[in-house]
Short mmCIF file of N, CA and C in Angstrom, two decimals:
data_model
loop_
_atom_site.label_atom_id
_atom_site.label_comp_id
_atom_site.label_asym_id
_atom_site.label_seq_id
_atom_site.Cartn_x
_atom_site.Cartn_y
_atom_site.Cartn_z
N MET J 1 -58.55 8.24 48.97
CA MET J 1 -59.59 7.36 48.18
C MET J 1 -60.69 7.04 49.36
N PHE J 2 -61.85 6.96 48.71
CA PHE J 2 -63.18 6.70 49.62
C PHE J 2 -63.08 5.09 49.84
N GLN J 3 -63.93 4.64 51.02
CA GLN J 3 -63.90 3.17 51.41
C GLN J 3 -65.52 2.84 51.60
N THR J 4 -65.57 1.54 51.38
CA THR J 4 -66.78 1.29 51.62
C THR J 4 -67.33 1.50 53.12
N GLY J 5 -68.69 1.87 53.14
CA GLY J 5 -69.09 2.49 54.41
C GLY J 5 -69.06 3.94 54.77
N ASP J 6 -68.08 4.60 54.06
CA ASP J 6 -68.17 6.07 53.89
C ASP J 6 -69.22 6.71 53.71
N TYR J 7 -69.42 7.88 54.40
CA TYR J 7 -70.92 8.72 54.08
C TYR J 7 -70.08 9.91 53.12
N VAL J 8 -70.66 10.07 52.02
CA VAL J 8 -70.28 11.19 51.34
C VAL J 8 -71.53 12.20 50.76
N VAL J 9 -71.33 13.30 50.26
CA VAL J 9 -72.15 14.01 49.81
C VAL J 9 -71.78 14.16 48.10
N LYS J 10 -73.04 13.59 47.32
CA LYS J 10 -72.63 13.42 45.99
C LYS J 10 -73.68 14.74 45.53
N ILE J 11 -73.02 15.51 44.36
CA ILE J 11 -73.60 16.48 43.87
C ILE J 11 -74.78 16.20 43.15
N GLY J 12 -76.07 16.77 43.15
CA GLY J 12 -77.26 16.21 42.93
C GLY J 12 -78.00 15.15 43.58
N ASP J 13 -77.25 14.39 44.40
CA ASP J 13 -78.12 13.40 45.18
C ASP J 13 -77.88 13.37 46.56
N GLY J 14 -77.11 14.41 47.00
CA GLY J 14 -77.15 14.57 48.69
C GLY J 14 -76.16 13.63 49.27
N LEU J 15 -76.59 13.43 50.66
CA LEU J 15 -75.83 12.64 51.49
C LEU J 15 -76.30 11.20 51.03
N CYS J 16 -74.87 10.18 50.97
CA CYS J 16 -75.09 8.74 50.29
C CYS J 16 -74.11 8.01 51.07
N ARG J 17 -74.14 6.74 51.30
CA ARG J 17 -73.35 5.69 51.86
C ARG J 17 -72.64 5.07 50.71
N ILE J 18 -71.37 4.72 50.85
CA ILE J 18 -70.71 3.87 49.65
C ILE J 18 -71.14 2.39 49.97
N VAL J 19 -71.82 1.85 49.28
CA VAL J 19 -72.04 0.26 49.76
C VAL J 19 -71.08 -0.73 49.06
N ASP J 20 -70.33 -0.19 48.06
CA ASP J 20 -69.50 -1.14 47.46
C ASP J 20 -68.40 -0.55 46.30
N VAL J 21 -67.23 -0.97 46.23
CA VAL J 21 -66.35 -0.50 45.37
C VAL J 21 -66.27 -1.49 44.29
N THR J 22 -66.55 -1.22 42.98
CA THR J 22 -66.34 -2.51 42.19
C THR J 22 -65.78 -2.17 40.88
N ASP J 23 -65.31 -3.13 40.27
CA ASP J 23 -64.97 -2.96 38.76
C ASP J 23 -65.80 -3.28 37.81
N MET J 24 -65.89 -2.61 36.56
CA MET J 24 -67.13 -2.70 35.66
C MET J 24 -66.54 -2.70 34.33
N ALA J 25 -66.66 -3.64 33.40
CA ALA J 25 -66.41 -3.82 32.16
C ALA J 25 -67.11 -3.15 31.06
N PHE J 26 -66.62 -2.29 30.31
CA PHE J 26 -67.24 -1.63 29.19
C PHE J 26 -66.30 -1.77 28.02
N GLY J 27 -66.78 -2.89 27.00
CA GLY J 27 -65.99 -3.02 26.26
C GLY J 27 -64.41 -3.78 26.46
N ASN J 28 -63.26 -3.08 26.15
CA ASN J 28 -62.20 -3.99 26.62
C ASN J 28 -61.69 -2.68 27.94
N LYS J 29 -62.20 -1.98 28.25
CA LYS J 29 -61.81 -0.98 29.25
C LYS J 29 -62.46 -1.51 30.69
N VAL J 30 -61.86 -1.61 31.58
CA VAL J 30 -62.22 -2.01 33.02
C VAL J 30 -62.04 -0.67 34.01
N ASN J 31 -63.19 -0.38 34.30
CA ASN J 31 -63.25 1.00 35.41
C ASN J 31 -63.51 0.70 36.76
N THR J 32 -63.13 1.11 37.88
CA THR J 32 -63.49 1.18 39.24
C THR J 32 -64.78 2.10 39.35
N TYR J 33 -65.57 1.80 40.12
CA TYR J 33 -66.96 2.68 40.21
C TYR J 33 -67.18 2.39 41.96
N TYR J 34 -67.75 3.39 42.56
CA TYR J 34 -68.14 3.52 43.99
C TYR J 34 -69.50 3.41 43.70
N GLN J 35 -70.23 2.44 44.20
CA GLN J 35 -71.85 2.15 44.24
C GLN J 35 -72.25 2.79 45.38
N LEU J 36 -73.00 4.01 45.19
CA LEU J 36 -73.62 4.64 46.44
C LEU J 36 -75.29 4.47 46.55
N GLU J 37 -75.73 4.72 47.82
CA GLU J 37 -76.93 4.48 48.36
C GLU J 37 -77.34 5.81 48.79
N ALA J 38 -78.35 6.46 48.38
CA ALA J 38 -78.89 7.90 48.54
C ALA J 38 -79.42 7.33 50.10
N VAL J 39 -79.11 8.17 51.20
CA VAL J 39 -79.53 8.24 52.65
C VAL J 39 -81.08 8.68 52.71
N SER J 40 -81.33 9.20 51.77
CA SER J 40 -82.78 9.67 51.54
C SER J 40 -83.90 8.36 51.01
N GLY J 41 -83.38 7.38 50.72
CA GLY J 41 -83.83 6.25 50.50
C GLY J 41 -84.48 6.15 49.29
N HIS J 42 -84.45 6.79 48.05
CA HIS J 42 -85.16 6.52 46.90
C HIS J 42 -84.88 5.29 46.28
N GLY J 43 -83.69 4.81 46.56
CA GLY J 43 -83.40 3.24 46.30
C GLY J 43 -82.94 2.99 44.83
N ALA J 44 -82.32 4.12 44.10
CA ALA J 44 -81.82 4.16 43.07
C ALA J 44 -80.38 3.63 43.36
N LYS J 45 -79.69 2.87 42.71
CA LYS J 45 -78.09 2.75 42.82
C LYS J 45 -77.47 3.76 41.97
N ILE J 46 -76.46 4.55 42.50
CA ILE J 46 -75.74 5.41 42.03
C ILE J 46 -74.26 4.94 41.84
N TYR J 47 -73.89 5.15 40.72
CA TYR J 47 -72.54 4.71 40.38
C TYR J 47 -71.55 5.93 40.05
N VAL J 48 -70.40 6.10 40.74
CA VAL J 48 -69.63 7.38 40.25
C VAL J 48 -68.05 6.69 39.83
N PRO J 49 -67.80 7.16 38.76
CA PRO J 49 -66.30 6.37 38.67
C PRO J 49 -65.33 7.15 39.47
N ALA J 50 -64.40 5.95 40.10
CA ALA J 50 -63.66 6.41 41.14
C ALA J 50 -62.56 7.41 40.62
N ASP J 51 -62.15 7.59 39.43
CA ASP J 51 -61.30 8.40 38.61
C ASP J 51 -61.72 9.84 38.49
N LYS J 52 -63.06 9.81 38.72
CA LYS J 52 -63.72 11.11 38.84
C LYS J 52 -64.64 11.76 40.06
N ALA J 53 -64.24 10.80 40.79
CA ALA J 53 -65.06 11.10 42.26
C ALA J 53 -64.85 12.14 43.03
N ASP J 54 -63.56 12.83 42.81
CA ASP J 54 -63.28 14.21 43.62
C ASP J 54 -64.02 15.04 43.02
N ASP J 55 -64.46 15.14 41.72
CA ASP J 55 -65.12 16.16 41.02
C ASP J 55 -66.50 16.08 41.43
N ARG J 56 -67.26 14.90 41.88
CA ARG J 56 -68.69 14.78 42.10
C ARG J 56 -69.13 14.02 43.49
N MET J 57 -68.25 14.25 44.18
CA MET J 57 -68.57 14.05 45.63
C MET J 57 -67.35 14.28 46.38
N ARG J 58 -67.75 14.53 48.00
CA ARG J 58 -66.94 14.93 48.76
C ARG J 58 -67.42 14.10 50.12
N GLN J 59 -66.23 13.95 50.95
CA GLN J 59 -66.58 13.28 52.27
C GLN J 59 -67.59 14.08 53.10
N ALA J 60 -68.58 13.55 53.82
CA ALA J 60 -69.52 14.01 54.64
C ALA J 60 -68.83 14.63 55.78
N MET J 61 -69.74 15.79 56.51
CA MET J 61 -69.26 16.52 57.13
C MET J 61 -68.77 15.69 58.82
N THR J 62 -68.32 15.83 59.52
CA THR J 62 -67.99 15.43 60.95
C THR J 62 -69.04 16.21 61.87
N ARG J 63 -68.91 15.68 63.22
CA ARG J 63 -69.78 16.42 64.02
C ARG J 63 -68.86 17.62 64.26
N GLU J 64 -67.58 17.55 64.56
CA GLU J 64 -66.85 19.11 64.66
C GLU J 64 -67.10 19.91 63.42
N ASP J 65 -67.31 19.38 62.17
CA ASP J 65 -67.52 20.42 61.03
C ASP J 65 -68.82 20.75 61.26
N ALA J 66 -69.89 20.06 61.54
CA ALA J 66 -71.38 20.52 61.54
C ALA J 66 -71.61 21.30 62.68
N LEU J 67 -71.11 21.41 63.82
CA LEU J 67 -71.12 22.13 64.85
C LEU J 67 -70.49 23.64 64.64
N LYS J 68 -69.23 23.65 63.74
CA LYS J 68 -68.55 24.69 63.63
C LYS J 68 -69.27 25.50 62.44
N LEU J 69 -69.96 24.69 61.38
CA LEU J 69 -71.00 25.54 60.25
C LEU J 69 -72.09 26.15 61.11
N ILE J 70 -72.70 25.41 62.04
CA ILE J 70 -74.01 26.15 62.81
C ILE J 70 -73.52 27.36 63.51
N GLN J 71 -72.34 27.22 64.20
CA GLN J 71 -71.78 28.57 64.84
C GLN J 71 -71.73 29.73 63.74
N GLU J 72 -71.10 29.41 62.71
CA GLU J 72 -70.68 30.45 61.54
C GLU J 72 -71.93 31.10 60.93
N ILE J 73 -73.12 30.15 61.19
CA ILE J 73 -74.28 30.79 60.47
C ILE J 73 -74.56 32.30 60.76
N PRO J 74 -74.46 32.80 62.07
CA PRO J 74 -75.08 34.30 62.19
C PRO J 74 -73.80 35.17 61.52
N GLY J 75 -72.79 34.71 61.00
CA GLY J 75 -71.71 35.73 60.48
C GLY J 75 -71.94 35.43 58.86
N LEU J 76 -72.33 34.44 58.47
CA LEU J 76 -72.81 34.23 56.79
C LEU J 76 -73.52 35.36 56.20
N GLU J 77 -72.87 35.78 55.23
CA GLU J 77 -73.74 36.77 54.34
C GLU J 77 -74.79 36.04 53.40
N PRO J 78 -75.83 36.69 53.17
CA PRO J 78 -76.64 36.17 51.98
C PRO J 78 -75.94 36.31 50.65
N ILE J 79 -76.21 35.65 49.58
CA ILE J 79 -75.54 35.49 48.43
C ILE J 79 -76.10 36.87 47.60
N SER J 80 -75.08 37.50 47.23
CA SER J 80 -75.61 38.70 46.59
C SER J 80 -75.73 38.65 45.21
N VAL J 81 -77.03 38.94 44.78
CA VAL J 81 -77.87 38.77 43.53
C VAL J 81 -77.73 39.99 42.89
N VAL J 82 -76.76 40.42 41.81
CA VAL J 82 -76.66 41.59 41.12
C VAL J 82 -77.74 41.76 40.14
N ASN J 83 -77.70 40.67 39.33
CA ASN J 83 -78.74 40.62 38.27
C ASN J 83 -79.74 39.49 38.49
N GLU J 84 -81.21 40.03 38.72
CA GLU J 84 -82.31 38.89 39.02
C GLU J 84 -82.34 37.97 38.02
N LYS J 85 -81.95 38.27 36.59
CA LYS J 85 -81.88 37.31 35.71
C LYS J 85 -81.04 36.09 35.82
N LEU J 86 -80.22 36.44 36.73
CA LEU J 86 -78.99 35.36 36.96
C LEU J 86 -79.27 34.80 38.51
N ARG J 87 -80.47 35.15 39.14
CA ARG J 87 -80.45 34.54 40.49
C ARG J 87 -80.75 32.99 40.43
N GLU J 88 -81.47 32.44 39.41
CA GLU J 88 -81.58 30.92 39.17
C GLU J 88 -80.25 30.33 38.99
N GLN J 89 -79.38 30.69 38.15
CA GLN J 89 -78.01 30.21 37.97
C GLN J 89 -77.23 30.45 39.01
N GLN J 90 -77.26 31.40 39.84
CA GLN J 90 -76.56 31.34 41.59
C GLN J 90 -76.89 30.30 42.33
N TYR J 91 -78.26 29.98 42.28
CA TYR J 91 -78.75 29.21 43.12
C TYR J 91 -78.35 27.46 42.73
N GLN J 92 -78.10 27.54 41.34
CA GLN J 92 -77.74 26.29 40.81
C GLN J 92 -76.30 26.18 41.00
N ASP J 93 -75.38 27.16 40.97
CA ASP J 93 -73.87 27.09 41.10
C ASP J 93 -73.85 26.84 42.59
N ALA J 94 -74.76 27.17 43.71
CA ALA J 94 -74.32 26.99 44.93
C ALA J 94 -74.67 25.51 45.33
N LEU J 95 -75.66 24.82 44.69
CA LEU J 95 -75.83 23.45 44.78
C LEU J 95 -74.77 22.64 44.31
N GLN J 96 -74.67 22.97 43.05
CA GLN J 96 -73.78 22.21 42.35
C GLN J 96 -72.21 22.32 43.09
N SER J 97 -71.94 23.47 43.93
CA SER J 97 -70.90 23.43 44.60
C SER J 97 -70.65 22.55 45.47
N CYS J 98 -71.70 21.66 46.21
CA CYS J 98 -71.69 20.83 47.25
C CYS J 98 -70.86 21.28 48.64
N ASP J 99 -70.93 22.53 48.55
CA ASP J 99 -70.19 23.40 49.54
C ASP J 99 -71.07 23.65 50.78
N PRO J 100 -71.36 23.16 52.12
CA PRO J 100 -72.00 23.61 53.04
C PRO J 100 -72.51 25.01 53.46
N ARG J 101 -71.42 25.80 53.23
CA ARG J 101 -71.32 27.22 53.49
C ARG J 101 -72.27 27.86 52.39
N GLN J 102 -71.98 27.34 51.14
CA GLN J 102 -72.80 27.89 50.12
C GLN J 102 -74.35 27.54 50.10
N LEU J 103 -74.57 26.40 50.57
CA LEU J 103 -75.89 26.01 50.79
C LEU J 103 -76.52 26.99 51.97
N ALA J 104 -76.07 26.94 53.27
CA ALA J 104 -76.50 27.85 54.08
C ALA J 104 -76.63 29.14 53.87
N GLN J 105 -75.62 29.90 52.83
CA GLN J 105 -76.07 31.41 52.47
C GLN J 105 -77.06 31.33 51.59
N MET J 106 -77.36 30.22 50.81
CA MET J 106 -78.41 30.40 49.82
C MET J 106 -79.86 30.05 50.53
N ILE J 107 -79.83 29.31 51.63
CA ILE J 107 -81.15 29.24 52.72
C ILE J 107 -81.14 30.82 53.20
N ILE J 108 -80.06 31.36 53.75
CA ILE J 108 -80.40 32.68 54.40
C ILE J 108 -81.00 33.60 53.25
N THR J 109 -80.19 33.54 51.96
CA THR J 109 -80.70 34.49 51.11
C THR J 109 -82.14 34.52 50.67
N MET J 110 -82.71 33.15 50.58
CA MET J 110 -84.05 32.85 50.45
C MET J 110 -85.10 33.06 51.34
N TYR J 111 -84.45 32.85 52.54
CA TYR J 111 -85.44 33.17 53.74
C TYR J 111 -85.46 34.35 53.95
N LEU J 112 -84.59 35.34 53.75
CA LEU J 112 -84.57 36.89 53.75
C LEU J 112 -85.54 37.47 52.74
N ARG J 113 -85.45 37.03 51.75
CA ARG J 113 -86.10 37.40 50.37
C ARG J 113 -87.50 37.15 50.62
N LYS J 114 -87.88 35.99 51.15
CA LYS J 114 -89.20 35.46 51.54
C LYS J 114 -89.95 36.17 52.53
N GLN J 115 -89.25 36.66 53.62
CA GLN J 115 -89.55 37.59 54.45
C GLN J 115 -89.91 38.93 54.26
N LYS J 116 -88.93 39.48 53.29
CA LYS J 116 -89.06 40.80 52.81
C LYS J 116 -90.37 41.02 51.90
N ARG J 117 -90.48 39.77 50.92
CA ARG J 117 -91.73 39.88 50.22
C ARG J 117 -93.13 39.78 50.93
N PHE J 118 -92.96 39.16 52.01
CA PHE J 118 -93.83 38.86 53.00
C PHE J 118 -94.50 40.11 53.50
N THR J 119 -93.58 40.76 53.98
CA THR J 119 -93.69 42.30 54.47
C THR J 119 -94.18 43.25 53.44
N GLU J 120 -93.91 42.94 52.19
CA GLU J 120 -94.39 43.75 51.13
C GLU J 120 -95.86 43.43 50.57
N GLY J 121 -96.15 42.45 51.04
CA GLY J 121 -97.74 41.85 50.60
C GLY J 121 -97.60 41.07 49.80
N LYS J 122 -96.46 40.43 49.17
CA LYS J 122 -96.25 39.71 48.29
C LYS J 122 -96.15 38.22 48.55
N LYS J 123 -96.61 37.17 47.60
CA LYS J 123 -96.02 35.73 48.06
C LYS J 123 -94.78 35.58 47.51
N SER J 124 -94.21 34.55 48.08
CA SER J 124 -93.18 33.94 47.64
C SER J 124 -93.04 33.26 46.20
N ILE J 125 -92.12 33.29 45.45
CA ILE J 125 -91.76 32.89 44.35
C ILE J 125 -91.21 31.36 44.05
N SER J 126 -92.11 30.61 43.35
CA SER J 126 -91.78 29.05 43.39
C SER J 126 -90.60 28.67 43.23
N MET J 127 -89.91 29.52 42.16
CA MET J 127 -88.47 29.17 41.95
C MET J 127 -87.73 29.21 43.23
N ASP J 128 -87.88 30.16 44.09
CA ASP J 128 -86.98 30.42 45.54
C ASP J 128 -87.62 29.21 46.22
N ASP J 129 -88.91 28.51 46.55
CA ASP J 129 -89.30 27.75 47.08
C ASP J 129 -88.90 26.57 46.88
N ARG J 130 -88.65 26.12 45.49
CA ARG J 130 -88.16 24.92 45.12
C ARG J 130 -86.67 24.81 45.72
N TYR J 131 -85.61 25.70 45.19
CA TYR J 131 -84.42 25.79 45.58
C TYR J 131 -84.36 25.99 46.95
N PHE J 132 -85.23 26.48 47.68
CA PHE J 132 -85.01 26.42 49.24
C PHE J 132 -85.23 25.18 49.82
N LYS J 133 -86.19 24.54 49.20
CA LYS J 133 -86.35 22.92 49.64
C LYS J 133 -85.17 22.06 49.43
N THR J 134 -84.75 21.97 48.31
CA THR J 134 -83.62 21.35 47.86
C THR J 134 -82.29 21.53 48.61
N ALA J 135 -81.93 22.73 48.69
CA ALA J 135 -81.19 23.37 49.65
C ALA J 135 -81.18 22.77 51.06
N GLU J 136 -82.33 22.87 51.61
CA GLU J 136 -82.56 22.63 52.92
C GLU J 136 -82.40 20.92 53.00
N ASP J 137 -82.88 20.29 52.37
CA ASP J 137 -82.84 18.81 52.21
C ASP J 137 -81.28 18.36 52.20
N CYS J 138 -80.71 18.84 51.24
CA CYS J 138 -79.27 18.62 51.07
C CYS J 138 -78.36 19.08 52.58
N LEU J 139 -78.47 20.23 53.10
CA LEU J 139 -77.88 20.72 54.06
C LEU J 139 -78.04 19.74 55.39
N TYR J 140 -79.25 20.17 55.66
CA TYR J 140 -80.03 19.38 56.94
C TYR J 140 -79.99 17.89 57.07
N SER J 141 -79.97 17.14 55.89
CA SER J 141 -79.78 15.65 56.01
C SER J 141 -78.23 15.50 56.47
N GLU J 142 -77.38 16.09 55.92
CA GLU J 142 -75.86 15.92 56.35
C GLU J 142 -75.68 16.40 57.39
N LEU J 143 -76.19 17.60 57.89
CA LEU J 143 -76.07 17.88 59.43
C LEU J 143 -76.67 17.11 60.30
N ALA J 144 -77.88 16.59 60.21
CA ALA J 144 -78.38 15.51 61.13
C ALA J 144 -77.68 14.18 61.13
N HIS J 145 -76.95 13.68 59.99
CA HIS J 145 -76.12 12.61 60.00
C HIS J 145 -74.94 12.92 60.96
N ALA J 146 -74.45 14.01 60.78
CA ALA J 146 -72.95 14.47 61.38
C ALA J 146 -73.22 14.51 63.01
N LEU J 147 -74.39 15.06 63.14
CA LEU J 147 -74.75 15.28 64.88
C LEU J 147 -75.60 14.18 65.43
N GLU J 148 -75.93 13.31 64.61
CA GLU J 148 -76.73 12.06 65.12
C GLU J 148 -77.70 12.45 65.51
N GLU J 149 -78.68 13.49 65.03
CA GLU J 149 -79.86 13.93 65.40
C GLU J 149 -80.81 13.82 64.54
N ASP J 150 -82.12 14.29 64.60
CA ASP J 150 -83.31 14.20 63.63
C ASP J 150 -83.38 15.68 62.98
N ARG J 151 -83.74 15.62 61.84
CA ARG J 151 -83.94 16.91 60.99
C ARG J 151 -84.41 18.34 61.95
N ASP J 152 -85.71 17.86 62.75
CA ASP J 152 -86.25 18.94 63.64
C ASP J 152 -85.31 19.44 64.63
N ALA J 153 -84.21 18.64 65.21
CA ALA J 153 -83.39 18.88 66.18
C ALA J 153 -82.25 19.82 65.61
N VAL J 154 -82.02 19.50 64.26
CA VAL J 154 -80.90 20.51 63.52
C VAL J 154 -81.74 21.71 63.21
N LEU J 155 -82.97 21.56 62.89
CA LEU J 155 -83.52 22.78 62.41
C LEU J 155 -83.71 23.88 63.36
N ARG J 156 -83.84 23.39 64.65
CA ARG J 156 -84.01 24.21 66.00
C ARG J 156 -82.63 24.62 66.28
N ARG J 157 -81.74 24.00 66.11
CA ARG J 157 -80.10 24.54 66.16
C ARG J 157 -80.01 25.69 65.41
N ILE J 158 -80.09 25.43 64.12
CA ILE J 158 -80.04 26.47 63.00
C ILE J 158 -80.84 27.80 63.32
N GLU J 159 -82.00 27.75 63.84
CA GLU J 159 -82.95 28.92 64.02
C GLU J 159 -82.40 29.51 65.32
N ALA J 160 -81.98 28.78 66.38
CA ALA J 160 -81.50 29.30 67.37
C ALA J 160 -80.12 30.23 66.96
N ALA J 161 -79.27 29.64 65.88
CA ALA J 161 -78.13 30.39 65.69
C ALA J 161 -78.43 31.61 64.73
N ALA J 162 -79.44 31.61 64.08
CA ALA J 162 -79.99 32.56 63.11
C ALA J 162 -80.69 33.61 63.96
N LYS J 163 -81.41 33.28 65.06
CA LYS J 163 -81.95 34.31 65.87
C LYS J 163 -80.83 35.30 66.43
N SER J 164 -79.62 34.35 67.09
CA SER J 164 -78.93 35.21 67.50
C SER J 164 -77.93 36.27 66.67
N ALA J 165 -78.46 35.92 65.47
CA ALA J 165 -77.82 37.15 64.42
C ALA J 165 -78.90 37.98 64.20
N GLY J 166 -80.03 38.01 64.53
CA GLY J 166 -81.12 38.91 64.37
C GLY J 166 -81.88 38.25 63.08
N ARG J 167 -81.71 37.37 62.53
CA ARG J 167 -82.36 37.06 61.37
C ARG J 167 -83.80 36.24 61.58
#
């Protein structure tokens, strides 16, 4: 069970802090909810039913988890897109997984795709740009929190790891 003050990653909202655990009545039924506050500061109150929390959120990475993930980046493979018509669905699946490794793979995939298109004299695709930004925001905010660094420092760490892989 999660506790007040815990940092979690919620599908669709990214890094959040649990600000309260409260019971709410709807009709004759009382349910326990986690009240979350997104670290991005958009101000909305987010409520997650406690009995469904394991499907909708996970504990945020620790410093050790974050350092391990960054070390793994050079060995992560891009997402294999067999059918271009399913590319967006694969991006959505990666975001919905709330798995930092899948987010990193998604970022690698789109970065390499953008580089390839650039060398071919083509522009990047707006769908890729949109999903790239979403994946970066979600992953980098969690890494920044875990490492107690700002986003630019996290980005420098990731770029250094990626360069060591020749990407």
